[in-house]
Coordinates of C-alpha atoms and ligand atoms in Angstrom, one line a residue:
X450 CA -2.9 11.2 -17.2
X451 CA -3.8 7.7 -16.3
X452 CA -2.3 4.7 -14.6
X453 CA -3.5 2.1 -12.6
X454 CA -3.0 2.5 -9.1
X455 CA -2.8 6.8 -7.8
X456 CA -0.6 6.8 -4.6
X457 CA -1.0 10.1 -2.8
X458 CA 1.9 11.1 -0.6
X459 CA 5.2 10.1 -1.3
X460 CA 6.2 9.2 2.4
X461 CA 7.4 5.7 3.2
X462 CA 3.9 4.2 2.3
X463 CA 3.6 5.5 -0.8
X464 CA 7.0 5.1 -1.8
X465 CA 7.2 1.5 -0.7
X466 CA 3.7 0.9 -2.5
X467 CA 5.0 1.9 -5.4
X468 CA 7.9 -0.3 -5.2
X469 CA 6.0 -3.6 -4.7
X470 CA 3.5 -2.8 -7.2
X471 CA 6.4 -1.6 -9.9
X472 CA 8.0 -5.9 -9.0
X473 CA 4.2 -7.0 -9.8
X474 CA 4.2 -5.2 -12.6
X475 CA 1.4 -3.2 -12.2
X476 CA 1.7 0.8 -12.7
X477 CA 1.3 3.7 -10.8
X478 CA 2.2 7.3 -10.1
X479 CA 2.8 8.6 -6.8
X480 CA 2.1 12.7 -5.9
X481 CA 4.0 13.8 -3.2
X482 CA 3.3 17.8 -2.1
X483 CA 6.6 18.4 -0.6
X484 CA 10.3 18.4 -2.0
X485 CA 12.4 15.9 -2.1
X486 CA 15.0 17.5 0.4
X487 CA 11.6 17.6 2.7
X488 CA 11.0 14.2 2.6
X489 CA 14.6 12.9 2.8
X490 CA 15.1 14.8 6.0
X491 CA 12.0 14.2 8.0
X492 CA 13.0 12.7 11.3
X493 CA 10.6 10.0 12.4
X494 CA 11.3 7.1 14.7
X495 CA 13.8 4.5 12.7
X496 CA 12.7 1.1 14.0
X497 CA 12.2 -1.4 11.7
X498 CA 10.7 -4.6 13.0
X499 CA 11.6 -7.8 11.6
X500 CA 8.8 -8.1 9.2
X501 CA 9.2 -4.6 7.5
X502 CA 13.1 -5.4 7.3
X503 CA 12.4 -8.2 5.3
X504 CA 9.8 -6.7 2.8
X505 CA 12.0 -4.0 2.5
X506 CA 14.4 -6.7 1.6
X507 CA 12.1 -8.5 -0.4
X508 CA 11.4 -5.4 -2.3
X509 CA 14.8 -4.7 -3.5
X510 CA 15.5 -2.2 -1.2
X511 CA 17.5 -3.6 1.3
X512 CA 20.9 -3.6 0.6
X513 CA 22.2 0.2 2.7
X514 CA 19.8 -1.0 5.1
X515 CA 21.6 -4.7 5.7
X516 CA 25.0 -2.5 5.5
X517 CA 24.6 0.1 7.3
X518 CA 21.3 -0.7 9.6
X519 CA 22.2 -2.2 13.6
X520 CA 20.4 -5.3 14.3
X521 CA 19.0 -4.3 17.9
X522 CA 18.7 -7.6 20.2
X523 CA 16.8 -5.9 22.9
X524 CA 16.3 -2.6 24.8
X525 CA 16.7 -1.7 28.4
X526 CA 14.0 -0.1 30.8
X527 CA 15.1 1.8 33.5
X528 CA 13.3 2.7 36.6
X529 CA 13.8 3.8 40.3
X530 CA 17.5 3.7 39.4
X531 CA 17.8 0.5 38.1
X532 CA 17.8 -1.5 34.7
X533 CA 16.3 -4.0 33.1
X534 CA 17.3 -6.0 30.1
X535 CA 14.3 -7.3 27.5
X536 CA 16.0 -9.8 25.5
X537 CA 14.0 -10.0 22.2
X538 CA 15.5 -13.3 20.6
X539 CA 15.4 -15.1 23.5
X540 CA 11.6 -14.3 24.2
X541 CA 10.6 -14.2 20.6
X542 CA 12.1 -17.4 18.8
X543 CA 14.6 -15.6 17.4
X544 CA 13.4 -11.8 16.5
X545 CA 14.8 -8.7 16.3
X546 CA 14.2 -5.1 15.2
X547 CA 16.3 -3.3 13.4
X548 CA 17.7 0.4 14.1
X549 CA 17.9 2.3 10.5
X550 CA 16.5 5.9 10.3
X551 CA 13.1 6.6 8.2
X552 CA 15.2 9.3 6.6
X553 CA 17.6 6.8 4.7
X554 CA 14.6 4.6 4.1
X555 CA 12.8 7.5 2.1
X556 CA 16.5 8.3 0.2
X557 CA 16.6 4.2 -0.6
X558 CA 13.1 4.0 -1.8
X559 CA 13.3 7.4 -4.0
X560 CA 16.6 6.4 -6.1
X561 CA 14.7 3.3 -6.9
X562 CA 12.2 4.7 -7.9
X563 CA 13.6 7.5 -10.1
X564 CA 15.4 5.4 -11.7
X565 CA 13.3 2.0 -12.3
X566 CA 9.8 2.9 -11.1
X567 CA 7.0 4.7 -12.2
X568 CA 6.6 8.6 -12.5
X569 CA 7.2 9.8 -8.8
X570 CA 6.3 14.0 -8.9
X571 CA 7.4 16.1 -6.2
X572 CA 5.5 19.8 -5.9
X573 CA 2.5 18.0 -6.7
X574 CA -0.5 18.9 -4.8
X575 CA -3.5 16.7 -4.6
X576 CA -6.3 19.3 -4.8
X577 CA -8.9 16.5 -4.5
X578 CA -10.0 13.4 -4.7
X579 CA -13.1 11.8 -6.2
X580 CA -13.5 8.0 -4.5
X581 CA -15.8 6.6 -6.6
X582 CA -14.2 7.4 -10.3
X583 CA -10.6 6.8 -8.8
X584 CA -9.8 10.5 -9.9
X585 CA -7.2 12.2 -8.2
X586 CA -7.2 16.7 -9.6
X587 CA -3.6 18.1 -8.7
X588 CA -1.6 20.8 -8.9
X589 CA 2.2 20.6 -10.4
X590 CA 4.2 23.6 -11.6
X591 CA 1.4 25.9 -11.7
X592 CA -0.5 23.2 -14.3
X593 CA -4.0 21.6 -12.4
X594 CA -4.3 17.8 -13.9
X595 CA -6.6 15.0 -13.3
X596 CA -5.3 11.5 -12.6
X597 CA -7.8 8.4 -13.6
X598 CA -6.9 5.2 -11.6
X599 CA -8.1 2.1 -11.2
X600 CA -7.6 2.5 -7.5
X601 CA -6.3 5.4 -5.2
X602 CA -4.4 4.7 -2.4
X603 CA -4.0 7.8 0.5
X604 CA -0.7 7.7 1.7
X605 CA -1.1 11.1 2.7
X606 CA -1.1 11.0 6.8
X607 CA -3.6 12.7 8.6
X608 CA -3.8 15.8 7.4
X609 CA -4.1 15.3 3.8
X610 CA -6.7 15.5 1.7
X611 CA -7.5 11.3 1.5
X612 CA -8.5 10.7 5.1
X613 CA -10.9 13.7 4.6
X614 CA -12.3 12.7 1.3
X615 CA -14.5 9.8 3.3
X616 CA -17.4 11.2 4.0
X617 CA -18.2 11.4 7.8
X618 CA -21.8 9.9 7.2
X619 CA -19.9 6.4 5.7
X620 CA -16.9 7.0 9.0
X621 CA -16.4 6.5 12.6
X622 CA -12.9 8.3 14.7
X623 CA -11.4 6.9 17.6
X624 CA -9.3 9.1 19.5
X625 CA -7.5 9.8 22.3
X626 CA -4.9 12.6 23.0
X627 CA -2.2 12.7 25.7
X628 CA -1.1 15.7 28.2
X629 CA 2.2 15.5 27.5
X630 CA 4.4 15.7 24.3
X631 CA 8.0 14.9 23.2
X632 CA 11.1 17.2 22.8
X633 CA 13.2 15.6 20.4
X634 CA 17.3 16.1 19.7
X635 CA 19.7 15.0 17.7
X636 CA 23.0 15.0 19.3
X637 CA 26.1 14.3 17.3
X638 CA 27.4 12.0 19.9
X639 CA 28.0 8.2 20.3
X640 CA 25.3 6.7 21.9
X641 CA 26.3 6.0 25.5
X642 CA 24.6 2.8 25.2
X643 CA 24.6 0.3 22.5
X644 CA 21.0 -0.5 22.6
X645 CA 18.1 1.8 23.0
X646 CA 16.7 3.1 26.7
X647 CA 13.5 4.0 27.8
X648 CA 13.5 5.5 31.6
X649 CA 10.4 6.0 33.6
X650 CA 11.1 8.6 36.3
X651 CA 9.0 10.8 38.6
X652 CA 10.0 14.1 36.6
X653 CA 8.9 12.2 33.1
X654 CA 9.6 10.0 30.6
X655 CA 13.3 9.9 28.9
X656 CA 14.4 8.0 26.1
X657 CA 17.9 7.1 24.3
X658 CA 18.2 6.5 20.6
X659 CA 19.9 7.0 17.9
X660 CA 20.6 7.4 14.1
X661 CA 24.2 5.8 13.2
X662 CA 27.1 4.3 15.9
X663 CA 28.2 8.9 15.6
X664 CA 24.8 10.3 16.3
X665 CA 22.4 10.3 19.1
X666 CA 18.7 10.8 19.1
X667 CA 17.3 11.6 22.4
X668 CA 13.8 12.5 23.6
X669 CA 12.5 14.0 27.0
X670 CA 8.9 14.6 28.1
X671 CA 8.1 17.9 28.0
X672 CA 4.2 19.4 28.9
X673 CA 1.5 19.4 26.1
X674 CA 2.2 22.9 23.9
X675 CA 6.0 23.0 24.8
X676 CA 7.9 25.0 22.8
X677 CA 11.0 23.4 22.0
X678 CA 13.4 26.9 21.4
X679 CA 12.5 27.3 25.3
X680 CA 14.7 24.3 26.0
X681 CA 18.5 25.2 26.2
X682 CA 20.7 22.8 25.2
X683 CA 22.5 22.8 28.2
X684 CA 19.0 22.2 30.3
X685 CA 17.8 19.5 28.0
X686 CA 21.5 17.7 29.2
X687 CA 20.9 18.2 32.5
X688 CA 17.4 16.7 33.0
X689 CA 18.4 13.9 30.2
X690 CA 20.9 13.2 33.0
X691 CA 18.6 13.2 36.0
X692 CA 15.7 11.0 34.4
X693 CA 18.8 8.1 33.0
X694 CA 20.7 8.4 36.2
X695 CA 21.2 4.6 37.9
X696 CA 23.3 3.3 40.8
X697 CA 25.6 1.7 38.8
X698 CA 27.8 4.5 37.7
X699 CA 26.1 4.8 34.0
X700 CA 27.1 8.0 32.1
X701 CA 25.7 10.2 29.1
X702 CA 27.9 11.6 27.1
X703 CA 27.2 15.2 25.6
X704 CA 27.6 16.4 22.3
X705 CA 26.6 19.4 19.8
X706 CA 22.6 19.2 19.6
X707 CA 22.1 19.8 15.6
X708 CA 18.2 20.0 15.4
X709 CA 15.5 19.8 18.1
X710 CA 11.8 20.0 18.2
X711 CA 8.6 19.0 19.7
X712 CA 6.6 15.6 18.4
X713 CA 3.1 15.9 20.1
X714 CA 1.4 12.3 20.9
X715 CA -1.7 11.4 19.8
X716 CA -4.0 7.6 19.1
X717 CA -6.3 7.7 15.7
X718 CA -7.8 5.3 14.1
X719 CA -10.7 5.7 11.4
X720 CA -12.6 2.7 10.4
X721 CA -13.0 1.9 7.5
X722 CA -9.8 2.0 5.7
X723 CA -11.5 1.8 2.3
X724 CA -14.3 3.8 0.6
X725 CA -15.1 3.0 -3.1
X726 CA -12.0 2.6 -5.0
X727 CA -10.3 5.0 -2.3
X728 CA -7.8 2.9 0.1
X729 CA -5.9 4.7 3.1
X730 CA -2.3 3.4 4.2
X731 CA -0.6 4.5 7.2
X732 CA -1.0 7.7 9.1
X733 CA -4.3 8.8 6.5
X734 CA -5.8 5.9 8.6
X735 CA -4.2 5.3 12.4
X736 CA -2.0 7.5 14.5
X737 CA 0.2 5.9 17.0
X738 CA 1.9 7.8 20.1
X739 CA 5.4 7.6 19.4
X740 CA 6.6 5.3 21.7
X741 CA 7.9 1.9 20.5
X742 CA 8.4 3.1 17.2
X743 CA 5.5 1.4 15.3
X744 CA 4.1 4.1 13.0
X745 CA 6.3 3.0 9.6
X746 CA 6.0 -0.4 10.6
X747 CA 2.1 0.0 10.7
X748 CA 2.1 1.7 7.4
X749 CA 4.4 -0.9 5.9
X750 CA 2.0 -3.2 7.0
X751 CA -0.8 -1.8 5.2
X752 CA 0.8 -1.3 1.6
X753 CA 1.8 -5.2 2.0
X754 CA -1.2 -5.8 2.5
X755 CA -3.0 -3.7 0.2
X756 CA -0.3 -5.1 -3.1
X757 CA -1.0 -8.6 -2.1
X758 CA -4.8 -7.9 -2.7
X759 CA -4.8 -6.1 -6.0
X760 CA -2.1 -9.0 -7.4
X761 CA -4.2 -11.5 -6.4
X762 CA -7.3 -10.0 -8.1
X763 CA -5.1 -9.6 -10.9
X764 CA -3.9 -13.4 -10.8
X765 CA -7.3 -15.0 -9.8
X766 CA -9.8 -12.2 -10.9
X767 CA -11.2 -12.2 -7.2
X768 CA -11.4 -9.1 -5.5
X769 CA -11.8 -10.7 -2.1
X770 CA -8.8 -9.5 -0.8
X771 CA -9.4 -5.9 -1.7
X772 CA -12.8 -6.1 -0.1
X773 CA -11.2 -7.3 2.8
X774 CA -8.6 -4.8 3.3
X775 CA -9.8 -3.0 5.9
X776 CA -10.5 -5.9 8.2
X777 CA -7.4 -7.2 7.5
X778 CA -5.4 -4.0 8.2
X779 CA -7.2 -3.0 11.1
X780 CA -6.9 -6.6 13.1
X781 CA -3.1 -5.5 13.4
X782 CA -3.5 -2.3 13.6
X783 CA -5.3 -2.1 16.4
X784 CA -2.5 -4.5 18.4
X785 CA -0.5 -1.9 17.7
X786 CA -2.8 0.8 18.9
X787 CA -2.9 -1.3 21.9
X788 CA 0.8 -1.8 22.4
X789 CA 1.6 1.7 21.7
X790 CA -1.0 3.3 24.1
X791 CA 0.7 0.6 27.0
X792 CA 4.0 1.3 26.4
X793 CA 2.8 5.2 26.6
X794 CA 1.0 5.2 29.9
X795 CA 3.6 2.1 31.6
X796 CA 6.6 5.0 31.1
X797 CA 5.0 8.7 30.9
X798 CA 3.8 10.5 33.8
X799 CA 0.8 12.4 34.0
X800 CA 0.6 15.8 35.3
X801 CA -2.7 14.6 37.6
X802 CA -0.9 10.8 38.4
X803 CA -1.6 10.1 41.9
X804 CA 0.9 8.3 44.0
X805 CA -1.3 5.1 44.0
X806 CA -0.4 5.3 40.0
X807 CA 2.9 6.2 40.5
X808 CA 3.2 2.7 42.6
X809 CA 1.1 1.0 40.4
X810 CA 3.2 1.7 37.0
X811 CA 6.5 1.0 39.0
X812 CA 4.8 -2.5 40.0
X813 CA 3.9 -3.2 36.3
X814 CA 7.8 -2.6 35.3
X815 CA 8.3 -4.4 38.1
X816 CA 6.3 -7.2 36.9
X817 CA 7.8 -7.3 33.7
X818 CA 11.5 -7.2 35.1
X819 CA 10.4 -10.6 36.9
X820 CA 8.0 -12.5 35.1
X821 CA 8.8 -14.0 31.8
X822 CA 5.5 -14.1 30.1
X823 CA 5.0 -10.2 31.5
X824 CA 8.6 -9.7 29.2
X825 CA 7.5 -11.8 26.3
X826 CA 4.2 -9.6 26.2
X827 CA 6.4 -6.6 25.6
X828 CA 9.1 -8.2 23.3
X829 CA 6.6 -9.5 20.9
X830 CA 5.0 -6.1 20.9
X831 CA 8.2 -4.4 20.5
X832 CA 9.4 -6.5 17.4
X833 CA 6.2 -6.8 15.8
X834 CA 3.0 -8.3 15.0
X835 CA 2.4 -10.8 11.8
X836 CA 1.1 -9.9 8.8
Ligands
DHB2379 C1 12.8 6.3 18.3 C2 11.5 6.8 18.4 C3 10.7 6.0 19.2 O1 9.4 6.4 19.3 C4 11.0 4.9 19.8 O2 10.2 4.2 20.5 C5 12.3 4.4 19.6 C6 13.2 5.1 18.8 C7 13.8 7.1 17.4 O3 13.4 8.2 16.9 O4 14.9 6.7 17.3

């Protein structure tokens, strides 16, 4: 089997690579190891910031998303009882983020491609993956192939077998883990508020979110190694309650919890993001911690930047972009590292904080409740960073 460019993983990176590159004309066939009912109902955070809506858009695959996505003017933080507005177009010249759940990304992305794009294979197990021939040996129905690519691309997060293929000798890690993790619901339940909340409070973190105006998606902070079938639903409504609870009256509403588990938090990066004609996208190359939503954006951010290179090598026979790749993603990518691991330590609480921390992160909301340029940090954070 041959083709030009072999995507490994059929997440949203891969899926979406194969998209632009499919408009460009260029070919490619993406192995995914999981079903297709896997990846069509993997919850993962559903903000999209401005940019990925519009190359989403831009690909073709925007139309459910302009239908039935919620344009999100701003959030609110909530601390010591109060709450604070972050007004994202006003800060921002005009930006927004957009509230439309990675699950009904993947669904967009995979009808596409089955039925214009290139040979997407479910079951198919990338065995391994030989970086300097662009080879990719896999495993479908019980049959072990070899792919030959021009390029491979390892969309494959961090556990697959791309990130690993890089030889440590040729790699460097960065890496930080937190003590704490999240316990996730989803709650079929209007949101009780019409943008999304993120609380700081002295028992933990809290956040409100959610998938569609009929269900809610609601996280606590729960210890590292929390096991989420220890959680009651009846408990997880009761401290959801405590941690959003203002002066003003505000009230959750409560509804039937359909799924719930635990999302630990980590920060990854490994530099490079290329070796030989082996390119890594997304989470084979960076974790985020969860909060602010910017893992698919990252990703997104990666395959844009990644198409644009190998058309323009195409159009002008210069591989300059692809040489600069990495550079390229990693600028933004660690901006987002950076927002990510702020927004993560401004709202969690440490099991060893000290009071003088506990003041100190209650000042820094503070600060950005009060000072403009303190807000505008956050909002241009929060909706995203040019690519
Ligand atoms: C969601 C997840 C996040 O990490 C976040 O910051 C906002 C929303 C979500 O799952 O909806």
């Amino acid at each position: 089997m041959r083709t030009t460019v072999g995507i490994v993983g059929g997440g949203p990176a891969g899926l979406l690579l194969a998209r632009l590159l499919h408009r460009a004309g260029i070919d490619s066939v993406v192995l995914e190891s999981r079903d297709r009912t896997y990846v069509e109902r993997r919850q993962r955070a559903g903000i999209l910031e401005q940019g990925t809506a519009d190359v989403l858009r831009a690909a073709g695959a925007g139309a459910r998303m302009d239908r039935e996505g919620l344009r999100h003017d701003g959030i609110e933080l909530r601390f010591e009882r109060r709450r604070h507005r972050i007004d994202f177009p006003a800060l921002t010249g005009g930006r927004a983020v957009t509230v439309y759940a990675q699950t009904e990304v993947c669904k967009d992305l995979i009808a596409l491609q089955l039925a214009e794009g290139g040979p997407l294979l479910f079951e198919a197990e990338a065995l391994d993956i030989d970086a300097e021939r662009a080879r990719v040996r896999f495993r479908h129905g019980g049959v072990e192939s070899v792919l030959e690519c021009e390029y491979v691309v390892g969309c494959d997060g961090s556990w697959g077998v791309a990130r690993r293929t890089v030889p440590a000798g040729v790699s460097r890690v960065f890496e930080r883990g937190y003590p704490f993790a999240w316990l996730g619901v989803l709650a079929d339940v209007p949101p009780s508020h019409d943008e999304l909340v993120y609380a700081r409070h002295a028992r933990g973190f809290a956040l409100l979110s959610m998938r569609s105006p009929a269900v809610s998606r609601l996280y606590l902070q729960v210890p590292e190694g929390t096991d989420a079938e220890d959680w009651a639903d009846d408990a997880i409504w009761t401290e959801l309650e405590r941690r959003f609870a203002t002066d003003d009256g505000w009230r959750l509403a409560r509804g039937t919890i359909t799924q719930k588990s635990v999302t630990p938090m980590r920060s990854f990066v490994q530099e490079p993001m290329r070796h030989q004609r082996l390119f890594l996208a997304g989470d084979a190359a960076h974790i985020v911690p969860p909060t602010g939503a910017k893992g698919l954006n990252l990703a997104v951010g990666d395959v844009v930047t990644f198409a644009r290179a190998l058309v323009s090598e195409r159009e002008t026979g210069s591989p300059a972009l692809l040489n600069s790749y990495s550079a390229d993603c990693l600028r933004r990518v660690w901006q987002a590292e950076r927002f990510s691991y702020d927004m993560t330590t401004l709202l969690h609480r440490a099991p060893d904080a000290t009071a003088f921390e506990d003041r100190l992160q209650v000042a820094r909301l503070e600060r950005i409740g009060s000072s403009r340029a303190a807000a505008t940090d956050l909002a241009e954070g929060y909706t995203g960073f040019p690519w």
